[in-house]
Amino acid sequence: DSGVTQTPKHLITATGQRVTLRCSPRSGDLSVYWYQQSLDQGLQFLIQYYNGEERAKGNILERFSAQQFPDLHSELNLSSLELGDSALYFCASTPGTVPTGELFFGEGSRLTVL
Amino acid sequence: EDQVTQSPEALRLQEGESSSLNCSYTVSGLRGLFWYRQDPGKGPEFLFTLYSAGEEKEKERLKATLTKKESFLHIPAPKPEDSATYLCAVQGWGTQGGSEKLVFGKGMKLTVNP
């Protein structure tokens, strides 16, 4: 158990809909990362937050947004969903003090768009 | 743009049959190269960090090595419990300040038969 909690574990929705994925980082970790994993693209970095502020951005679509709250949990919002958004979405956390490359991943949220 | 290529995409071994997994990378100044293990339905789990060419790390039955363009994950005596997907990732010095953003390869699925 990495200590990172993601909900929901599975989500099935329809095209055009909006969903919110939630992540609770490890106790004390200030950085939260979101990654998307699909069969053809592998793990793709979406966005990072550090202590409530956006720290780095990857190829995140404009239909997607995220935030980190004062209690350090994070949410990833996906809107106007398309079939191609079906994927596993992972959250990871780190202390955020000294970059080590050791990310602690949650078990992911599997999104299926029908 | 930082890139990671892993080969082969999938590998089947018999228990005790040694092999090496290859990770080729291009990065604008290597800050670190990382190996992760991912079991089905789970998030990636950190294994190793390698920082400079010539470095080697060992953990249980795994050994990772690094050159200026590649890393190898050596499995000299694999067991069925080593079956998993192994992911390689890099972090470059060009990474946005303070970010631990990792660029992952697509992974290599290892199956070890008893």
PDB file of C-alpha atoms in Angstrom:
ATOM      1  CA  ASP A   1       0.000   0.000   0.000  1.00  0.00           C
ATOM      2  CA  SER A   2       1.566   3.273  -1.186  1.00  0.00           C
ATOM      3  CA  GLY A   3      -0.571   5.444   1.072  1.00  0.00           C
ATOM      4  CA  VAL A   4      -2.074   7.283  -1.917  1.00  0.00           C
ATOM      5  CA  THR A   5      -5.833   6.878  -2.199  1.00  0.00           C
ATOM      6  CA  GLN A   6      -7.787   7.356  -5.395  1.00  0.00           C
ATOM      7  CA  THR A   7     -11.541   7.318  -5.890  1.00  0.00           C
ATOM      8  CA  PRO A   8     -13.489   6.036  -7.678  1.00  0.00           C
ATOM      9  CA  LYS A   9     -11.648   2.884  -8.746  1.00  0.00           C
ATOM     10  CA  HIS A  10     -13.914   2.372 -11.726  1.00  0.00           C
ATOM     11  CA  LEU A  11     -16.136   4.767 -13.601  1.00  0.00           C
ATOM     12  CA  ILE A  12     -18.292   4.217 -16.664  1.00  0.00           C
ATOM     13  CA  THR A  13     -19.873   7.181 -18.349  1.00  0.00           C
ATOM     14  CA  ALA A  14     -21.072   8.423 -21.699  1.00  0.00           C
ATOM     15  CA  THR A  15     -19.516  10.718 -24.257  1.00  0.00           C
ATOM     16  CA  GLY A  16     -20.057  14.379 -23.532  1.00  0.00           C
ATOM     17  CA  GLN A  17     -20.279  13.863 -19.794  1.00  0.00           C
ATOM     18  CA  ARG A  18     -18.062  15.272 -17.036  1.00  0.00           C
ATOM     19  CA  VAL A  19     -16.367  13.341 -14.238  1.00  0.00           C
ATOM     20  CA  THR A  20     -14.211  14.161 -11.239  1.00  0.00           C
ATOM     21  CA  LEU A  21     -11.433  11.935 -10.002  1.00  0.00           C
ATOM     22  CA  ARG A  22     -10.154  12.377  -6.491  1.00  0.00           C
ATOM     23  CA  CYS A  23      -6.749  11.767  -4.958  1.00  0.00           C
ATOM     24  CA  SER A  24      -5.561  11.851  -1.360  1.00  0.00           C
ATOM     25  CA  PRO A  25      -1.760  11.940  -1.172  1.00  0.00           C
ATOM     26  CA  ARG A  26       0.415  10.248   1.418  1.00  0.00           C
ATOM     27  CA  SER A  27       0.387  11.942   4.771  1.00  0.00           C
ATOM     28  CA  GLY A  28       2.803  14.856   4.666  1.00  0.00           C
ATOM     29  CA  ASP A  29       3.347  14.849   0.903  1.00  0.00           C
ATOM     30  CA  LEU A  30       2.946  18.263  -0.676  1.00  0.00           C
ATOM     31  CA  SER A  31       3.257  17.331  -4.360  1.00  0.00           C
ATOM     32  CA  VAL A  32       0.579  15.593  -6.352  1.00  0.00           C
ATOM     33  CA  TYR A  33       0.969  14.362  -9.914  1.00  0.00           C
ATOM     34  CA  TRP A  34      -1.633  13.138 -12.364  1.00  0.00           C
ATOM     35  CA  TYR A  35      -0.794  10.642 -15.075  1.00  0.00           C
ATOM     36  CA  GLN A  36      -2.907   9.047 -17.791  1.00  0.00           C
ATOM     37  CA  GLN A  37      -2.156   5.476 -18.860  1.00  0.00           C
ATOM     38  CA  SER A  38      -3.503   4.000 -22.064  1.00  0.00           C
ATOM     39  CA  LEU A  39      -2.441   0.882 -23.936  1.00  0.00           C
ATOM     40  CA  ASP A  40      -0.987   2.739 -26.894  1.00  0.00           C
ATOM     41  CA  GLN A  41       0.542   5.765 -25.146  1.00  0.00           C
ATOM     42  CA  GLY A  42       1.814   4.383 -21.887  1.00  0.00           C
ATOM     43  CA  LEU A  43       2.022   6.657 -18.851  1.00  0.00           C
ATOM     44  CA  GLN A  44       1.612  10.290 -19.855  1.00  0.00           C
ATOM     45  CA  PHE A  45       2.216  13.147 -17.448  1.00  0.00           C
ATOM     46  CA  LEU A  46      -0.742  15.496 -17.153  1.00  0.00           C
ATOM     47  CA  ILE A  47      -0.088  17.974 -14.375  1.00  0.00           C
ATOM     48  CA  GLN A  48       1.631  18.533 -11.028  1.00  0.00           C
ATOM     49  CA  TYR A  49       0.605  20.572  -8.007  1.00  0.00           C
ATOM     50  CA  TYR A  50       2.770  21.557  -5.101  1.00  0.00           C
ATOM     51  CA  ASN A  51       1.130  22.812  -1.937  1.00  0.00           C
ATOM     52  CA  GLY A  52      -1.894  24.086  -3.789  1.00  0.00           C
ATOM     53  CA  GLU A  53      -0.069  25.698  -6.693  1.00  0.00           C
ATOM     54  CA  GLU A  54       0.397  24.352 -10.201  1.00  0.00           C
ATOM     55  CA  ARG A  55       4.076  23.355 -10.574  1.00  0.00           C
ATOM     56  CA  ALA A  56       4.333  21.669 -13.977  1.00  0.00           C
ATOM     57  CA  LYS A  57       2.071  20.904 -16.899  1.00  0.00           C
ATOM     58  CA  GLY A  58       2.225  18.155 -19.479  1.00  0.00           C
ATOM     59  CA  ASN A  59       0.056  17.479 -22.492  1.00  0.00           C
ATOM     60  CA  ILE A  60      -3.149  18.021 -20.581  1.00  0.00           C
ATOM     61  CA  LEU A  61      -6.156  18.711 -22.769  1.00  0.00           C
ATOM     62  CA  GLU A  62      -8.077  21.951 -22.330  1.00  0.00           C
ATOM     63  CA  ARG A  63     -11.136  19.833 -21.454  1.00  0.00           C
ATOM     64  CA  PHE A  64      -9.227  18.594 -18.409  1.00  0.00           C
ATOM     65  CA  SER A  65      -8.470  20.613 -15.298  1.00  0.00           C
ATOM     66  CA  ALA A  66      -7.140  19.922 -11.861  1.00  0.00           C
ATOM     67  CA  GLN A  67      -6.687  21.572  -8.518  1.00  0.00           C
ATOM     68  CA  GLN A  68      -5.143  20.889  -5.164  1.00  0.00           C
ATOM     69  CA  PHE A  69      -7.049  21.933  -2.076  1.00  0.00           C
ATOM     70  CA  PRO A  70      -5.760  23.337   1.244  1.00  0.00           C
ATOM     71  CA  ASP A  71      -5.967  19.876   2.800  1.00  0.00           C
ATOM     72  CA  LEU A  72      -3.670  18.750  -0.091  1.00  0.00           C
ATOM     73  CA  HIS A  73      -6.106  16.389  -1.747  1.00  0.00           C
ATOM     74  CA  SER A  74      -6.418  16.862  -5.469  1.00  0.00           C
ATOM     75  CA  GLU A  75      -9.144  16.503  -8.039  1.00  0.00           C
ATOM     76  CA  LEU A  76      -8.887  15.946 -11.767  1.00  0.00           C
ATOM     77  CA  ASN A  77     -11.900  17.125 -13.728  1.00  0.00           C
ATOM     78  CA  LEU A  78     -12.550  15.679 -17.167  1.00  0.00           C
ATOM     79  CA  SER A  79     -15.283  17.265 -19.260  1.00  0.00           C
ATOM     80  CA  SER A  80     -16.882  16.791 -22.674  1.00  0.00           C
ATOM     81  CA  LEU A  81     -15.638  13.248 -22.535  1.00  0.00           C
ATOM     82  CA  GLU A  82     -14.703  11.413 -25.705  1.00  0.00           C
ATOM     83  CA  LEU A  83     -14.178   7.720 -26.349  1.00  0.00           C
ATOM     84  CA  GLY A  84     -10.430   8.297 -26.486  1.00  0.00           C
ATOM     85  CA  ASP A  85     -10.410   9.526 -22.902  1.00  0.00           C
ATOM     86  CA  SER A  86     -10.982   5.977 -21.715  1.00  0.00           C
ATOM     87  CA  ALA A  87      -7.864   5.145 -19.730  1.00  0.00           C
ATOM     88  CA  LEU A  88      -6.396   4.588 -16.306  1.00  0.00           C
ATOM     89  CA  TYR A  89      -5.760   7.801 -14.430  1.00  0.00           C
ATOM     90  CA  PHE A  90      -3.091   7.663 -11.772  1.00  0.00           C
ATOM     91  CA  CYS A  91      -2.304  10.049  -9.017  1.00  0.00           C
ATOM     92  CA  ALA A  92       1.121  10.052  -7.395  1.00  0.00           C
ATOM     93  CA  SER A  93       2.577  12.020  -4.531  1.00  0.00           C
ATOM     94  CA  THR A  94       5.972  12.973  -3.178  1.00  0.00           C
ATOM     95  CA  PRO A  95       7.162  15.043  -0.253  1.00  0.00           C
ATOM     96  CA  GLY A  96       8.072  17.704  -2.825  1.00  0.00           C
ATOM     97  CA  THR A  97      11.098  18.956  -0.935  1.00  0.00           C
ATOM     98  CA  VAL A  98      14.031  17.375  -2.763  1.00  0.00           C
ATOM     99  CA  PRO A  99      13.275  15.814  -6.171  1.00  0.00           C
ATOM    100  CA  THR A 100      14.193  12.140  -6.042  1.00  0.00           C
ATOM    101  CA  GLY A 101      12.125  10.648  -8.860  1.00  0.00           C
ATOM    102  CA  GLU A 102      10.495   8.260  -6.407  1.00  0.00           C
ATOM    103  CA  LEU A 103       6.816   8.799  -6.937  1.00  0.00           C
ATOM    104  CA  PHE A 104       4.244   7.003  -4.823  1.00  0.00           C
ATOM    105  CA  PHE A 105       1.333   5.982  -7.032  1.00  0.00           C
ATOM    106  CA  GLY A 106      -2.227   5.219  -6.116  1.00  0.00           C
ATOM    107  CA  GLU A 107      -4.041   2.257  -7.630  1.00  0.00           C
ATOM    108  CA  GLY A 108      -5.667   4.381 -10.285  1.00  0.00           C
ATOM    109  CA  SER A 109      -9.147   5.239 -11.494  1.00  0.00           C
ATOM    110  CA  ARG A 110     -10.251   3.311 -14.566  1.00  0.00           C
ATOM    111  CA  LEU A 111     -12.447   5.488 -16.750  1.00  0.00           C
ATOM    112  CA  THR A 112     -14.547   3.954 -19.491  1.00  0.00           C
ATOM    113  CA  VAL A 113     -16.361   6.298 -21.867  1.00  0.00           C
ATOM    114  CA  LEU A 114     -19.118   4.660 -23.912  1.00  0.00           C
TER     115      LEU A 114
ATOM    116  CA  GLU B   1      11.881  16.426 -26.022  1.00  0.00           C
ATOM    117  CA  ASP B   2      12.820  13.692 -23.583  1.00  0.00           C
ATOM    118  CA  GLN B   3      12.052  10.193 -24.873  1.00  0.00           C
ATOM    119  CA  VAL B   4      12.205   6.666 -23.535  1.00  0.00           C
ATOM    120  CA  THR B   5      11.983   3.475 -25.585  1.00  0.00           C
ATOM    121  CA  GLN B   6      11.731   0.065 -23.997  1.00  0.00           C
ATOM    122  CA  SER B   7      12.341  -3.253 -25.655  1.00  0.00           C
ATOM    123  CA  PRO B   8      11.090  -5.835 -25.995  1.00  0.00           C
ATOM    124  CA  GLU B   9       7.439  -4.930 -25.400  1.00  0.00           C
ATOM    125  CA  ALA B  10       6.770  -8.326 -23.925  1.00  0.00           C
ATOM    126  CA  LEU B  11       8.928 -11.229 -22.836  1.00  0.00           C
ATOM    127  CA  ARG B  12       8.170 -14.743 -21.705  1.00  0.00           C
ATOM    128  CA  LEU B  13      10.775 -16.615 -19.692  1.00  0.00           C
ATOM    129  CA  GLN B  14      11.017 -19.904 -17.935  1.00  0.00           C
ATOM    130  CA  GLU B  15      11.831 -19.767 -14.252  1.00  0.00           C
ATOM    131  CA  GLY B  16      15.585 -19.375 -13.867  1.00  0.00           C
ATOM    132  CA  GLU B  17      16.125 -18.262 -17.479  1.00  0.00           C
ATOM    133  CA  SER B  18      18.160 -15.065 -17.324  1.00  0.00           C
ATOM    134  CA  SER B  19      17.368 -12.027 -19.445  1.00  0.00           C
ATOM    135  CA  SER B  20      17.860  -8.289 -19.668  1.00  0.00           C
ATOM    136  CA  LEU B  21      15.315  -5.586 -20.401  1.00  0.00           C
ATOM    137  CA  ASN B  22      16.501  -2.606 -22.400  1.00  0.00           C
ATOM    138  CA  CYS B  23      15.626   1.050 -21.941  1.00  0.00           C
ATOM    139  CA  SER B  24      16.969   3.574 -24.449  1.00  0.00           C
ATOM    140  CA  TYR B  25      16.625   7.232 -23.659  1.00  0.00           C
ATOM    141  CA  THR B  26      17.251  10.699 -24.972  1.00  0.00           C
ATOM    142  CA  VAL B  27      17.175  13.536 -22.505  1.00  0.00           C
ATOM    143  CA  SER B  28      18.517  17.044 -22.260  1.00  0.00           C
ATOM    144  CA  GLY B  29      20.865  16.395 -19.361  1.00  0.00           C
ATOM    145  CA  LEU B  30      20.020  13.324 -17.320  1.00  0.00           C
ATOM    146  CA  ARG B  31      18.925  14.105 -13.809  1.00  0.00           C
ATOM    147  CA  GLY B  32      17.963  10.532 -13.100  1.00  0.00           C
ATOM    148  CA  LEU B  33      16.746   7.291 -14.658  1.00  0.00           C
ATOM    149  CA  PHE B  34      14.164   5.287 -12.794  1.00  0.00           C
ATOM    150  CA  TRP B  35      12.773   1.776 -12.953  1.00  0.00           C
ATOM    151  CA  TYR B  36       9.295   0.966 -11.741  1.00  0.00           C
ATOM    152  CA  ARG B  37       7.356  -2.258 -11.494  1.00  0.00           C
ATOM    153  CA  GLN B  38       3.622  -2.384 -12.198  1.00  0.00           C
ATOM    154  CA  ASP B  39       1.402  -5.318 -11.308  1.00  0.00           C
ATOM    155  CA  PRO B  40      -2.015  -5.757 -12.987  1.00  0.00           C
ATOM    156  CA  GLY B  41      -4.597  -3.434 -11.521  1.00  0.00           C
ATOM    157  CA  LYS B  42      -1.997  -1.579  -9.462  1.00  0.00           C
ATOM    158  CA  GLY B  43      -0.076   1.632  -9.714  1.00  0.00           C
ATOM    159  CA  PRO B  44       3.644   1.630 -10.564  1.00  0.00           C
ATOM    160  CA  GLU B  45       5.999   0.867  -7.687  1.00  0.00           C
ATOM    161  CA  PHE B  46       9.447   2.413  -7.505  1.00  0.00           C
ATOM    162  CA  LEU B  47      12.458   0.077  -7.836  1.00  0.00           C
ATOM    163  CA  PHE B  48      15.669   1.984  -8.628  1.00  0.00           C
ATOM    164  CA  THR B  49      17.204   5.350  -9.311  1.00  0.00           C
ATOM    165  CA  LEU B  50      20.367   5.624 -11.427  1.00  0.00           C
ATOM    166  CA  TYR B  51      22.111   8.962 -11.795  1.00  0.00           C
ATOM    167  CA  SER B  52      25.257   8.516 -13.862  1.00  0.00           C
ATOM    168  CA  ALA B  53      26.782   6.243 -16.489  1.00  0.00           C
ATOM    169  CA  GLY B  54      28.465   3.233 -14.968  1.00  0.00           C
ATOM    170  CA  GLU B  55      26.217   3.146 -11.949  1.00  0.00           C
ATOM    171  CA  GLU B  56      24.663  -0.149 -10.875  1.00  0.00           C
ATOM    172  CA  LYS B  57      21.937  -0.896  -8.358  1.00  0.00           C
ATOM    173  CA  GLU B  58      20.669  -4.229  -7.039  1.00  0.00           C
ATOM    174  CA  LYS B  59      17.439  -5.186  -5.335  1.00  0.00           C
ATOM    175  CA  GLU B  60      16.550  -8.782  -4.596  1.00  0.00           C
ATOM    176  CA  ARG B  61      16.771 -10.624  -7.939  1.00  0.00           C
ATOM    177  CA  LEU B  62      17.031  -7.466 -10.037  1.00  0.00           C
ATOM    178  CA  LYS B  63      20.049  -5.463 -11.118  1.00  0.00           C
ATOM    179  CA  ALA B  64      19.927  -2.183 -13.012  1.00  0.00           C
ATOM    180  CA  THR B  65      22.785  -0.617 -14.944  1.00  0.00           C
ATOM    181  CA  LEU B  66      23.168   2.668 -16.778  1.00  0.00           C
ATOM    182  CA  THR B  67      25.152   3.892 -19.765  1.00  0.00           C
ATOM    183  CA  LYS B  68      25.009   7.280 -21.470  1.00  0.00           C
ATOM    184  CA  LYS B  69      22.204   6.143 -23.764  1.00  0.00           C
ATOM    185  CA  GLU B  70      20.668   3.021 -22.219  1.00  0.00           C
ATOM    186  CA  SER B  71      19.737   1.275 -19.049  1.00  0.00           C
ATOM    187  CA  PHE B  72      19.368  -2.441 -18.552  1.00  0.00           C
ATOM    188  CA  LEU B  73      17.336  -4.308 -16.013  1.00  0.00           C
ATOM    189  CA  HIS B  74      19.029  -7.659 -15.554  1.00  0.00           C
ATOM    190  CA  ILE B  75      17.069 -10.587 -14.199  1.00  0.00           C
ATOM    191  CA  PRO B  76      19.583 -13.426 -13.772  1.00  0.00           C
ATOM    192  CA  ALA B  77      17.266 -15.951 -12.089  1.00  0.00           C
ATOM    193  CA  PRO B  78      13.644 -14.903 -12.539  1.00  0.00           C
ATOM    194  CA  LYS B  79      10.802 -16.415 -10.571  1.00  0.00           C
ATOM    195  CA  PRO B  80       7.070 -16.389 -11.382  1.00  0.00           C
ATOM    196  CA  GLU B  81       6.584 -13.639  -8.813  1.00  0.00           C
ATOM    197  CA  ASP B  82       8.776 -11.380 -10.964  1.00  0.00           C
ATOM    198  CA  SER B  83       6.011 -11.379 -13.583  1.00  0.00           C
ATOM    199  CA  ALA B  84       4.917  -7.770 -14.013  1.00  0.00           C
ATOM    200  CA  THR B  85       5.258  -4.812 -16.328  1.00  0.00           C
ATOM    201  CA  TYR B  86       8.546  -2.979 -15.885  1.00  0.00           C
ATOM    202  CA  LEU B  87       8.599   0.723 -16.639  1.00  0.00           C
ATOM    203  CA  CYS B  88      11.617   2.896 -17.286  1.00  0.00           C
ATOM    204  CA  ALA B  89      11.463   6.663 -16.830  1.00  0.00           C
ATOM    205  CA  VAL B  90      13.807   9.624 -17.086  1.00  0.00           C
ATOM    206  CA  GLN B  91      13.970  13.044 -15.569  1.00  0.00           C
ATOM    207  CA  GLY B  92      16.016  15.713 -17.247  1.00  0.00           C
ATOM    208  CA  TRP B  93      17.635  18.833 -15.886  1.00  0.00           C
ATOM    209  CA  GLY B  94      15.468  20.763 -18.309  1.00  0.00           C
ATOM    210  CA  THR B  95      12.473  19.739 -16.222  1.00  0.00           C
ATOM    211  CA  GLN B  96      10.423  22.661 -15.019  1.00  0.00           C
ATOM    212  CA  GLY B  97      12.012  24.003 -11.852  1.00  0.00           C
ATOM    213  CA  GLY B  98      11.418  21.795  -8.863  1.00  0.00           C
ATOM    214  CA  SER B  99       9.164  19.441 -10.770  1.00  0.00           C
ATOM    215  CA  GLU B 100       9.678  15.721 -10.471  1.00  0.00           C
ATOM    216  CA  LYS B 101       7.943  15.108 -13.775  1.00  0.00           C
ATOM    217  CA  LEU B 102       9.038  11.781 -15.190  1.00  0.00           C
ATOM    218  CA  VAL B 103       8.866  10.719 -18.822  1.00  0.00           C
ATOM    219  CA  PHE B 104       7.966   7.042 -18.978  1.00  0.00           C
ATOM    220  CA  GLY B 105       8.494   4.397 -21.605  1.00  0.00           C
ATOM    221  CA  LYS B 106       5.569   2.222 -22.623  1.00  0.00           C
ATOM    222  CA  GLY B 107       6.760  -0.603 -20.435  1.00  0.00           C
ATOM    223  CA  MET B 108       7.802  -4.207 -20.891  1.00  0.00           C
ATOM    224  CA  LYS B 109       5.490  -6.998 -19.815  1.00  0.00           C
ATOM    225  CA  LEU B 110       7.458  -9.864 -18.317  1.00  0.00           C
ATOM    226  CA  THR B 111       5.906 -13.282 -17.798  1.00  0.00           C
ATOM    227  CA  VAL B 112       7.893 -15.926 -15.956  1.00  0.00           C
ATOM    228  CA  ASN B 113       6.533 -19.442 -16.221  1.00  0.00           C
ATOM    229  CA  PRO B 114       7.241 -22.002 -13.487  1.00  0.00           C
TER     230      PRO B 114
END
